[in-house]
Amino acid sequence: MVMTLTLLGEVIYAINVILAIIIIFRQRRDIAAIWAWLLVLLFLPVVGFLIYAFLGRQLPKGKLFKVKSDVQLQLDELLVRQRAQFGNEDLPADLVSNSVQSLVKMFVTANHAFLARKNRVRILTDGKKLFHEMIEDMERAQSSIHIEFYTFYNDQIGQKIRDLLVRKAQAGVEVRVLYDPFGSLGTYRSFFKPLLAAGGHAEAFLARSAIFDFRLNFRDHRKIVVVDGKVGYVGGFNVGNQYLGRKEKFGYWRDTHLRVTGSAVFGLQGRFILDWNATAKSGLLPADRIEPQYFPITRVKGDTNMQIVSSGPDSELQQIKMGYIKLIQTAKQRVWIQTPYLIPDDSVMDALRIAVMSGVDVRIMIPNMPDHPFVYRATQYYAHELAKIGVKIYYYEHGFMHAKTMVVDDRFASVGSANLDYRSFKLNFEVNAFLYDEKIALQLARYFEEDQRVSRLVTAEMFAQQSFVLRFKQSFSRLLSPIL
């Protein structure tokens, strides 16, 4: 009997090994992800496959292809019209410094991300103020409201916005909502029935609902709102009570969002159209021509030149990560970063290491509490590694730090949905605004300094004094970094 069970166990393990090799190597992955998944599948027989079903499966090629092929939408025609109307020069050599022109060109080449000039940008760091302004803008909508969020919860603020959208749809405004079914767990399609009945539209990104979509990867992590094609929002906030500081677990929610008017809104609108068309089975938006109702040309007297950059598993270029690296390489005085998840790959680690060794003041602010245990332990591991090479690590202690910002030399900045981790670089669909404006950069730097006053500097020596158990958890979580 014992021999039979032993033999059965050996057979099961042998089958487990064969299946693990077949599954991992049948699709293209980077070396780090291959070893991480082999570790899980070989050392956790059977259970590892359950974990893989949630975390490891890749998006069907048909869906990836659909997202990728739709990215042929071009705004060149609109930009030519805009330049002709406003008398702008053909190239932005006089509008961005020489040190960042290569970054602008890189985004144009890799992401078709045009340089949007002279926008008006307002930074919003408090959920109550953000939703107050966002709701006011939606109340004023005349033609269209396009919303895309990773999380759209069925709670107090979610219901308030849903009911507002119902009223606007009844008044004849085109309303479209795109939400991620996994990020919006508990929000079922029935939640949007009143909106659908009013003539609005709501779709779960690349899936009907979370019930039939078990992947934790390839999520729509973008946060986009476009009103009448004239006002846009992008950043780190989602729709839910916790983002207004109404969840005791997190307390005050510290995040960063942008309200944008000007031609940069075209980039947000274009991104929404691509994502909508990749998801919706009917009611597609025109992606082969520029419709004035979605891309109205308006004169805005602003000071901010910027690019809207998106990235995701439909491209191997990791455009936002390349932008982060390029900004870090540009730095001469300082690089200040806020991110809830700090799991950088080797290329980002090397960029930060080179910056520190070059005398650049590198500071990274992360939360003082976890919302995902494994991810938080891995974040602590990398925070320790970075502290050892001279990066100043701050634990934010006034609530939960969820902002995704980077400020370089008080001249350039990035604000968006992408964290400094593998998941944002490779596994999720993200969108960031890269801003070339000294005033905006200085304002973000001041916010960082204010947050620093309610944060705790954690040194390499303090990390080294942590218990053996805690350091083991951090090291073990680090092994799973490529798949967290």
Short mmCIF file of C-alpha atoms in Angstrom, two decimals:
data_model
loop_
_atom_site.label_atom_id
_atom_site.label_comp_id
_atom_site.label_asym_id
_atom_site.label_seq_id
_atom_site.Cartn_x
_atom_site.Cartn_y
_atom_site.Cartn_z
CA MET A 1 0.00 0.00 0.00
CA VAL A 2 2.83 2.36 0.96
CA MET A 3 4.69 1.47 -2.25
CA THR A 4 1.57 2.11 -4.30
CA LEU A 5 1.06 5.56 -2.79
CA THR A 6 4.75 6.35 -3.26
CA LEU A 7 4.61 5.27 -6.90
CA LEU A 8 1.43 7.29 -7.42
CA GLY A 9 3.09 10.32 -5.92
CA GLU A 10 6.12 9.91 -8.18
CA VAL A 11 3.91 9.59 -11.25
CA ILE A 12 1.91 12.68 -10.31
CA TYR A 13 5.11 14.65 -9.74
CA ALA A 14 6.59 13.47 -13.04
CA ILE A 15 3.44 14.56 -14.87
CA ASN A 16 3.57 17.85 -12.94
CA VAL A 17 7.16 18.46 -14.13
CA ILE A 18 6.34 17.67 -17.77
CA LEU A 19 3.24 19.87 -17.77
CA ALA A 20 5.14 22.69 -16.04
CA ILE A 21 7.83 22.69 -18.71
CA ILE A 22 5.29 22.56 -21.54
CA ILE A 23 3.13 25.34 -20.11
CA ILE A 24 5.98 27.71 -19.27
CA PHE A 25 7.97 27.31 -22.48
CA ARG A 26 5.09 27.26 -24.97
CA GLN A 27 4.72 31.05 -24.73
CA ARG A 28 7.40 33.69 -24.91
CA ARG A 29 8.43 35.05 -21.49
CA ASP A 30 11.48 36.73 -20.08
CA ILE A 31 14.01 34.61 -18.21
CA ALA A 32 13.08 35.96 -14.77
CA ALA A 33 9.40 35.07 -15.26
CA ILE A 34 10.32 31.59 -16.54
CA TRP A 35 12.36 30.77 -13.45
CA ALA A 36 9.77 32.26 -11.10
CA TRP A 37 6.98 30.14 -12.60
CA LEU A 38 9.11 27.00 -12.66
CA LEU A 39 9.79 27.58 -8.97
CA VAL A 40 6.06 27.79 -8.24
CA LEU A 41 4.99 24.85 -10.44
CA LEU A 42 7.77 22.45 -9.41
CA PHE A 43 7.79 23.12 -5.68
CA LEU A 44 4.02 23.37 -5.31
CA PRO A 45 2.66 20.41 -7.31
CA VAL A 46 -1.01 20.74 -8.30
CA VAL A 47 -1.42 23.86 -6.12
CA GLY A 48 1.05 25.64 -8.38
CA PHE A 49 -1.22 25.07 -11.36
CA LEU A 50 -4.11 26.66 -9.50
CA ILE A 51 -1.92 29.68 -8.81
CA TYR A 52 -0.89 29.72 -12.48
CA ALA A 53 -4.56 29.69 -13.56
CA PHE A 54 -5.01 33.03 -11.78
CA LEU A 55 -1.62 34.66 -12.24
CA GLY A 56 0.18 33.04 -15.12
CA ARG A 57 -2.14 32.60 -18.07
CA GLN A 58 -1.56 35.03 -20.86
CA LEU A 59 -4.23 36.97 -22.70
CA PRO A 60 -5.57 35.14 -25.78
CA LYS A 61 -3.65 36.21 -28.89
CA GLY A 62 -6.88 37.24 -30.58
CA LYS A 63 -7.61 39.84 -27.90
CA LEU A 64 -4.05 41.09 -27.79
CA PHE A 65 -4.04 41.40 -31.54
CA LYS A 66 -7.28 43.32 -31.46
CA VAL A 67 -5.88 45.84 -28.99
CA LYS A 68 -2.64 46.14 -30.93
CA SER A 69 -4.12 46.45 -34.40
CA ASP A 70 -6.52 49.17 -33.29
CA VAL A 71 -3.57 51.33 -32.25
CA GLN A 72 -3.33 52.56 -35.84
CA LEU A 73 -5.47 55.51 -34.82
CA GLN A 74 -3.46 58.60 -35.73
CA LEU A 75 -3.93 62.15 -34.53
CA ASP A 76 -1.52 63.61 -37.08
CA GLU A 77 -4.32 65.08 -39.18
CA LEU A 78 -5.78 66.82 -36.13
CA LEU A 79 -2.39 68.16 -35.08
CA VAL A 80 -1.78 69.61 -38.54
CA ARG A 81 -5.13 71.38 -38.34
CA GLN A 82 -4.36 72.61 -34.84
CA ARG A 83 -0.96 74.00 -35.88
CA ALA A 84 -2.45 75.66 -38.92
CA GLN A 85 -5.16 77.32 -36.84
CA PHE A 86 -2.91 78.49 -34.03
CA GLY A 87 0.17 79.22 -36.15
CA ASN A 88 2.48 76.84 -34.26
CA GLU A 89 5.81 75.73 -35.62
CA ASP A 90 6.17 72.23 -36.96
CA LEU A 91 8.63 70.95 -34.36
CA PRO A 92 8.78 71.71 -30.62
CA ALA A 93 12.48 72.59 -30.40
CA ASP A 94 11.65 75.88 -28.69
CA LEU A 95 9.08 74.40 -26.33
CA VAL A 96 11.10 71.70 -24.57
CA SER A 97 14.69 71.78 -23.44
CA ASN A 98 17.37 70.02 -25.45
CA SER A 99 17.88 67.52 -22.64
CA VAL A 100 14.37 66.10 -23.02
CA GLN A 101 13.90 66.33 -26.80
CA SER A 102 15.19 62.76 -27.15
CA LEU A 103 12.53 61.58 -24.67
CA VAL A 104 9.81 63.33 -26.69
CA LYS A 105 11.07 61.72 -29.89
CA MET A 106 11.26 58.31 -28.23
CA PHE A 107 7.59 58.47 -27.20
CA VAL A 108 6.58 59.65 -30.67
CA THR A 109 8.40 56.68 -32.22
CA ALA A 110 7.45 53.99 -29.71
CA ASN A 111 3.94 55.09 -28.78
CA HIS A 112 2.69 57.61 -31.36
CA ALA A 113 2.50 59.96 -28.37
CA PHE A 114 2.40 63.46 -29.85
CA LEU A 115 3.68 66.45 -27.92
CA ALA A 116 0.64 68.37 -26.66
CA ARG A 117 1.54 72.01 -26.17
CA LYS A 118 0.48 74.74 -23.79
CA ASN A 119 -2.06 72.76 -21.78
CA ARG A 120 -3.60 73.87 -18.53
CA VAL A 121 -2.95 71.31 -15.80
CA ARG A 122 -4.14 71.20 -12.20
CA ILE A 123 -2.75 68.72 -9.68
CA LEU A 124 -5.26 67.08 -7.32
CA THR A 125 -4.01 65.04 -4.35
CA ASP A 126 -7.17 64.74 -2.25
CA GLY A 127 -10.00 62.40 -3.24
CA LYS A 128 -12.77 64.69 -2.04
CA LYS A 129 -11.50 67.62 -4.12
CA LEU A 130 -10.89 65.41 -7.13
CA PHE A 131 -14.37 63.91 -7.23
CA HIS A 132 -15.96 67.28 -6.51
CA GLU A 133 -14.31 68.76 -9.61
CA MET A 134 -14.84 65.66 -11.72
CA ILE A 135 -18.54 65.54 -10.89
CA GLU A 136 -18.90 69.26 -11.65
CA ASP A 137 -17.29 68.74 -15.07
CA MET A 138 -19.58 65.80 -15.82
CA GLU A 139 -22.61 67.82 -14.76
CA ARG A 140 -21.64 70.40 -17.40
CA ALA A 141 -21.19 67.81 -20.16
CA GLN A 142 -23.01 68.62 -23.40
CA SER A 143 -22.02 65.84 -25.81
CA SER A 144 -20.03 62.97 -24.27
CA ILE A 145 -18.63 61.48 -21.07
CA HIS A 146 -16.04 58.71 -21.44
CA ILE A 147 -14.87 56.95 -18.29
CA GLU A 148 -12.24 54.21 -17.87
CA PHE A 149 -11.21 52.91 -14.44
CA TYR A 150 -9.52 49.85 -13.03
CA THR A 151 -11.86 50.05 -10.04
CA PHE A 152 -15.46 51.25 -10.14
CA TYR A 153 -17.02 50.08 -6.88
CA ASN A 154 -20.68 49.70 -6.09
CA ASP A 155 -20.54 51.92 -3.02
CA GLN A 156 -21.50 55.45 -2.02
CA ILE A 157 -19.30 57.37 -4.47
CA GLY A 158 -19.73 54.73 -7.19
CA GLN A 159 -23.52 54.96 -6.97
CA LYS A 160 -23.38 58.76 -6.94
CA ILE A 161 -21.39 58.85 -10.17
CA ARG A 162 -23.50 56.10 -11.74
CA ASP A 163 -26.71 58.04 -10.98
CA LEU A 164 -25.19 61.22 -12.42
CA LEU A 165 -24.29 59.33 -15.60
CA VAL A 166 -27.87 58.03 -15.82
CA ARG A 167 -29.20 61.60 -15.69
CA LYS A 168 -26.77 62.78 -18.35
CA ALA A 169 -27.62 59.83 -20.63
CA GLN A 170 -31.32 60.63 -20.24
CA ALA A 171 -30.52 64.20 -21.26
CA GLY A 172 -28.96 62.97 -24.51
CA VAL A 173 -25.27 62.96 -23.55
CA GLU A 174 -23.28 60.01 -24.89
CA VAL A 175 -22.05 58.09 -21.81
CA ARG A 176 -19.59 55.21 -21.99
CA VAL A 177 -18.01 53.43 -19.01
CA LEU A 178 -15.14 50.97 -19.29
CA TYR A 179 -14.17 49.15 -16.09
CA ASP A 180 -11.92 46.26 -15.18
CA PRO A 181 -14.01 43.34 -13.88
CA PHE A 182 -11.31 42.09 -11.50
CA GLY A 183 -10.41 45.51 -10.12
CA SER A 184 -14.13 46.17 -9.65
CA LEU A 185 -14.95 42.96 -7.79
CA GLY A 186 -18.47 43.17 -6.38
CA THR A 187 -19.62 45.47 -9.17
CA TYR A 188 -21.71 43.33 -11.50
CA ARG A 189 -23.22 44.27 -14.83
CA SER A 190 -26.57 44.70 -13.08
CA PHE A 191 -25.08 47.75 -11.32
CA PHE A 192 -25.05 49.53 -14.67
CA LYS A 193 -28.57 48.48 -15.73
CA PRO A 194 -30.05 51.93 -14.99
CA LEU A 195 -27.36 53.47 -17.20
CA LEU A 196 -27.99 50.98 -20.00
CA ALA A 197 -31.75 51.60 -19.75
CA ALA A 198 -31.09 55.34 -20.11
CA GLY A 199 -29.20 54.77 -23.36
CA GLY A 200 -25.70 54.75 -21.90
CA HIS A 201 -23.03 52.09 -22.36
CA ALA A 202 -20.92 50.10 -19.89
CA GLU A 203 -18.42 47.33 -20.66
CA ALA A 204 -16.07 45.14 -18.63
CA PHE A 205 -12.61 45.38 -20.22
CA LEU A 206 -11.98 42.37 -22.50
CA ALA A 207 -14.43 40.23 -20.51
CA ARG A 208 -18.09 40.03 -19.58
CA SER A 209 -17.47 39.81 -15.82
CA ALA A 210 -14.95 38.68 -13.21
CA ILE A 211 -16.90 35.42 -12.83
CA PHE A 212 -15.65 34.31 -16.25
CA ASP A 213 -12.28 36.05 -16.08
CA PHE A 214 -9.89 34.45 -13.61
CA ARG A 215 -6.67 36.18 -14.67
CA LEU A 216 -4.97 38.51 -12.22
CA ASN A 217 -2.71 39.71 -15.02
CA PHE A 218 -3.46 41.82 -18.11
CA ARG A 219 -5.80 44.12 -16.21
CA ASP A 220 -6.94 47.52 -17.42
CA HIS A 221 -5.19 49.58 -14.75
CA ARG A 222 -5.78 52.89 -16.55
CA LYS A 223 -7.75 55.76 -15.02
CA ILE A 224 -9.17 58.07 -17.68
CA VAL A 225 -12.09 60.50 -17.77
CA VAL A 226 -12.82 62.68 -20.82
CA VAL A 227 -15.72 65.15 -20.86
CA ASP A 228 -16.86 66.59 -24.23
CA GLY A 229 -13.38 65.91 -25.59
CA LYS A 230 -12.27 69.09 -23.79
CA VAL A 231 -11.55 68.14 -20.18
CA GLY A 232 -9.50 65.11 -19.19
CA TYR A 233 -8.44 63.38 -16.00
CA VAL A 234 -5.56 60.94 -15.53
CA GLY A 235 -3.68 59.68 -12.49
CA GLY A 236 -3.85 57.16 -9.68
CA PHE A 237 -7.34 57.51 -8.14
CA ASN A 238 -10.10 54.97 -8.79
CA VAL A 239 -13.83 55.19 -8.03
CA GLY A 240 -14.55 53.92 -4.54
CA ASN A 241 -15.08 55.05 -0.95
CA GLN A 242 -11.55 54.12 0.10
CA TYR A 243 -10.17 56.72 -2.34
CA LEU A 244 -11.98 59.38 -0.34
CA GLY A 245 -10.48 58.13 2.93
CA ARG A 246 -13.68 56.34 4.01
CA LYS A 247 -12.06 52.97 4.75
CA GLU A 248 -10.72 52.58 8.29
CA LYS A 249 -8.13 50.05 7.08
CA PHE A 250 -6.30 52.63 4.96
CA GLY A 251 -7.25 55.92 6.60
CA TYR A 252 -6.33 58.98 4.56
CA TRP A 253 -5.76 58.06 0.91
CA ARG A 254 -2.81 59.95 -0.59
CA ASP A 255 -2.85 59.90 -4.37
CA THR A 256 -2.13 62.18 -7.32
CA HIS A 257 -4.38 62.97 -10.27
CA LEU A 258 -4.31 65.59 -13.02
CA ARG A 259 -7.12 67.67 -14.48
CA VAL A 260 -6.12 68.63 -18.02
CA THR A 261 -7.53 71.01 -20.63
CA GLY A 262 -5.90 71.47 -24.00
CA SER A 263 -4.70 69.19 -26.80
CA ALA A 264 -3.34 66.59 -24.33
CA VAL A 265 -6.99 65.57 -23.85
CA PHE A 266 -6.83 64.23 -27.42
CA GLY A 267 -4.32 61.63 -26.22
CA LEU A 268 -6.64 60.50 -23.43
CA GLN A 269 -9.61 60.43 -25.79
CA GLY A 270 -7.68 58.42 -28.37
CA ARG A 271 -6.60 55.92 -25.73
CA PHE A 272 -10.18 55.50 -24.52
CA ILE A 273 -11.43 54.91 -28.07
CA LEU A 274 -8.85 52.18 -28.65
CA ASP A 275 -9.70 50.42 -25.39
CA TRP A 276 -13.43 50.76 -25.97
CA ASN A 277 -13.21 49.28 -29.47
CA ALA A 278 -11.03 46.42 -28.21
CA THR A 279 -13.75 45.51 -25.71
CA ALA A 280 -17.19 46.42 -27.07
CA LYS A 281 -18.99 44.07 -29.43
CA SER A 282 -21.24 46.83 -30.73
CA GLY A 283 -21.44 50.61 -30.62
CA LEU A 284 -17.81 50.99 -31.71
CA LEU A 285 -16.30 54.44 -31.94
CA PRO A 286 -14.68 55.71 -35.16
CA ALA A 287 -11.01 54.75 -35.11
CA ASP A 288 -10.18 55.46 -38.76
CA ARG A 289 -11.03 59.15 -38.80
CA ILE A 290 -11.07 62.17 -36.53
CA GLU A 291 -14.57 63.07 -35.37
CA PRO A 292 -14.83 66.75 -34.29
CA GLN A 293 -17.28 65.87 -31.52
CA TYR A 294 -14.61 63.73 -29.82
CA PHE A 295 -11.60 65.90 -30.75
CA PRO A 296 -12.80 69.52 -30.73
CA ILE A 297 -10.13 72.09 -31.41
CA THR A 298 -10.13 74.67 -28.64
CA ARG A 299 -7.64 77.35 -27.67
CA VAL A 300 -6.34 76.93 -24.13
CA LYS A 301 -3.87 79.40 -22.61
CA GLY A 302 -1.72 77.07 -20.55
CA ASP A 303 1.97 76.55 -19.83
CA THR A 304 2.37 72.77 -19.81
CA ASN A 305 3.82 70.76 -22.67
CA MET A 306 3.17 67.06 -22.19
CA GLN A 307 2.72 63.63 -23.73
CA ILE A 308 0.13 60.98 -22.91
CA VAL A 309 1.92 57.64 -22.99
CA SER A 310 0.31 54.22 -22.69
CA SER A 311 1.83 50.77 -22.37
CA GLY A 312 0.63 47.22 -21.88
CA PRO A 313 1.08 43.56 -22.79
CA ASP A 314 0.01 44.33 -26.36
CA SER A 315 3.53 45.74 -26.87
CA GLU A 316 6.96 44.45 -25.88
CA LEU A 317 8.43 47.96 -25.71
CA GLN A 318 7.36 48.77 -22.11
CA GLN A 319 7.05 52.42 -23.12
CA ILE A 320 6.31 53.86 -19.68
CA LYS A 321 9.24 51.99 -18.14
CA MET A 322 11.49 53.34 -20.88
CA GLY A 323 10.21 56.81 -20.03
CA TYR A 324 11.02 56.32 -16.34
CA ILE A 325 14.53 55.16 -17.19
CA LYS A 326 15.09 58.04 -19.61
CA LEU A 327 13.96 60.58 -17.01
CA ILE A 328 16.28 59.07 -14.39
CA GLN A 329 19.16 59.21 -16.87
CA THR A 330 18.36 62.87 -17.55
CA ALA A 331 18.60 63.86 -13.88
CA LYS A 332 21.42 66.12 -12.74
CA GLN A 333 20.23 67.14 -9.25
CA ARG A 334 17.37 64.95 -8.03
CA VAL A 335 14.87 62.18 -8.72
CA TRP A 336 11.95 61.99 -6.30
CA ILE A 337 9.54 59.09 -6.68
CA GLN A 338 6.27 58.09 -5.03
CA THR A 339 4.94 54.59 -5.63
CA PRO A 340 2.84 52.14 -3.60
CA TYR A 341 4.63 49.14 -5.11
CA LEU A 342 8.41 49.14 -5.51
CA ILE A 343 9.46 46.04 -7.46
CA PRO A 344 11.84 47.35 -10.15
CA ASP A 345 13.52 45.12 -12.69
CA ASP A 346 17.28 45.13 -13.29
CA SER A 347 17.18 47.94 -15.84
CA VAL A 348 15.42 50.32 -13.46
CA MET A 349 17.66 49.25 -10.57
CA ASP A 350 20.72 50.00 -12.69
CA ALA A 351 19.34 53.43 -13.69
CA LEU A 352 18.73 54.33 -10.03
CA ARG A 353 22.15 53.00 -9.02
CA ILE A 354 23.90 55.06 -11.70
CA ALA A 355 21.97 58.16 -10.65
CA VAL A 356 22.99 57.78 -7.00
CA MET A 357 26.63 57.14 -7.92
CA SER A 358 26.52 60.26 -10.09
CA GLY A 359 25.57 62.41 -7.09
CA VAL A 360 21.85 62.68 -7.85
CA ASP A 361 19.55 63.01 -4.82
CA VAL A 362 17.28 59.96 -5.23
CA ARG A 363 14.33 59.61 -2.85
CA ILE A 364 11.54 57.05 -2.97
CA MET A 365 8.38 57.21 -0.86
CA ILE A 366 6.32 54.04 -0.27
CA PRO A 367 3.41 53.12 2.04
CA ASN A 368 3.89 52.22 5.68
CA MET A 369 1.23 49.50 5.40
CA PRO A 370 0.44 46.64 3.02
CA ASP A 371 -2.62 46.16 0.88
CA HIS A 372 -1.14 43.05 -0.81
CA PRO A 373 1.13 41.10 1.61
CA PHE A 374 3.50 39.41 -0.89
CA VAL A 375 3.81 42.60 -2.93
CA TYR A 376 4.53 44.64 0.19
CA ARG A 377 7.25 42.26 1.39
CA ALA A 378 8.87 42.37 -2.04
CA THR A 379 8.62 46.18 -1.93
CA GLN A 380 10.44 46.15 1.43
CA TYR A 381 13.16 43.92 -0.01
CA TYR A 382 13.87 46.29 -2.89
CA ALA A 383 13.62 49.30 -0.58
CA HIS A 384 16.40 47.71 1.51
CA GLU A 385 18.53 47.06 -1.58
CA LEU A 386 18.10 50.63 -2.76
CA ALA A 387 18.80 52.04 0.71
CA LYS A 388 22.12 50.16 0.69
CA ILE A 389 23.27 52.01 -2.42
CA GLY A 390 22.28 55.43 -1.10
CA VAL A 391 18.65 55.93 -2.08
CA LYS A 392 16.66 57.69 0.65
CA ILE A 393 13.62 55.52 1.47
CA TYR A 394 10.61 57.12 3.17
CA TYR A 395 7.64 55.30 4.72
CA TYR A 396 4.50 57.43 4.41
CA GLU A 397 2.68 57.32 7.78
CA HIS A 398 -0.34 59.59 7.32
CA GLY A 399 -2.48 56.94 5.62
CA PHE A 400 -1.95 54.99 2.43
CA MET A 401 0.45 56.23 -0.25
CA HIS A 402 -0.96 55.35 -3.68
CA ALA A 403 0.50 58.14 -5.86
CA LYS A 404 2.58 57.20 -8.90
CA THR A 405 4.77 60.24 -9.51
CA MET A 406 8.32 61.06 -10.55
CA VAL A 407 9.93 64.51 -10.37
CA VAL A 408 13.29 65.17 -12.04
CA ASP A 409 15.39 68.29 -11.43
CA ASP A 410 12.27 70.45 -10.89
CA ARG A 411 11.85 70.50 -14.66
CA PHE A 412 10.19 67.24 -15.72
CA ALA A 413 7.63 64.95 -14.15
CA SER A 414 5.42 61.94 -14.67
CA VAL A 415 1.98 61.29 -13.16
CA GLY A 416 -0.24 58.36 -14.00
CA SER A 417 -1.39 54.85 -13.24
CA ALA A 418 1.92 52.96 -13.58
CA ASN A 419 3.70 51.81 -10.44
CA LEU A 420 7.43 51.16 -10.30
CA ASP A 421 7.00 47.40 -10.60
CA TYR A 422 6.97 44.47 -13.01
CA ARG A 423 3.18 44.36 -13.15
CA SER A 424 2.86 47.93 -14.41
CA PHE A 425 5.81 47.52 -16.78
CA LYS A 426 4.69 44.30 -18.47
CA LEU A 427 1.44 42.79 -17.22
CA ASN A 428 -1.14 45.58 -17.02
CA PHE A 429 -2.49 48.24 -19.37
CA GLU A 430 -1.30 51.62 -18.04
CA VAL A 431 -1.35 55.32 -18.97
CA ASN A 432 0.90 58.16 -17.76
CA ALA A 433 1.28 61.84 -18.46
CA PHE A 434 4.89 62.97 -18.98
CA LEU A 435 5.08 66.68 -18.27
CA TYR A 436 7.73 69.16 -19.38
CA ASP A 437 6.92 72.16 -17.21
CA GLU A 438 9.00 73.66 -14.43
CA LYS A 439 5.98 75.01 -12.53
CA ILE A 440 4.27 71.61 -12.42
CA ALA A 441 7.51 69.87 -11.44
CA LEU A 442 8.11 72.35 -8.62
CA GLN A 443 4.55 71.93 -7.38
CA LEU A 444 4.92 68.13 -7.31
CA ALA A 445 8.24 68.55 -5.49
CA ARG A 446 6.52 70.70 -2.86
CA TYR A 447 3.86 68.02 -2.38
CA PHE A 448 6.66 65.49 -1.92
CA GLU A 449 8.27 67.68 0.74
CA GLU A 450 4.94 68.04 2.55
CA ASP A 451 4.48 64.26 2.50
CA GLN A 452 8.03 63.84 3.73
CA ARG A 453 7.09 65.66 6.93
CA VAL A 454 4.62 62.87 7.76
CA SER A 455 6.97 60.12 6.63
CA ARG A 456 9.77 58.17 8.29
CA LEU A 457 13.23 57.85 6.77
CA VAL A 458 14.26 54.19 6.84
CA THR A 459 17.99 53.56 6.50
CA ALA A 460 19.90 50.47 5.42
CA GLU A 461 20.94 49.95 9.05
CA MET A 462 17.31 49.96 10.17
CA PHE A 463 16.40 47.41 7.51
CA ALA A 464 19.31 45.21 8.63
CA GLN A 465 17.96 45.22 12.20
CA GLN A 466 14.67 43.64 11.17
CA SER A 467 13.89 40.16 12.46
CA PHE A 468 15.09 37.06 10.60
CA VAL A 469 11.48 36.03 9.92
CA LEU A 470 10.62 39.37 8.32
CA ARG A 471 13.77 39.36 6.20
CA PHE A 472 13.01 35.79 5.09
CA LYS A 473 9.50 36.84 4.00
CA GLN A 474 11.00 39.71 2.04
CA SER A 475 13.61 37.52 0.34
CA PHE A 476 11.07 34.83 -0.52
CA SER A 477 8.63 37.40 -1.94
CA ARG A 478 11.47 38.84 -4.00
CA LEU A 479 11.86 35.47 -5.74
CA LEU A 480 8.32 35.85 -7.05
CA SER A 481 8.87 39.48 -8.18
CA PRO A 482 8.44 38.82 -11.92
CA ILE A 483 4.96 37.41 -11.36
CA LEU A 484 3.63 39.54 -8.48
#
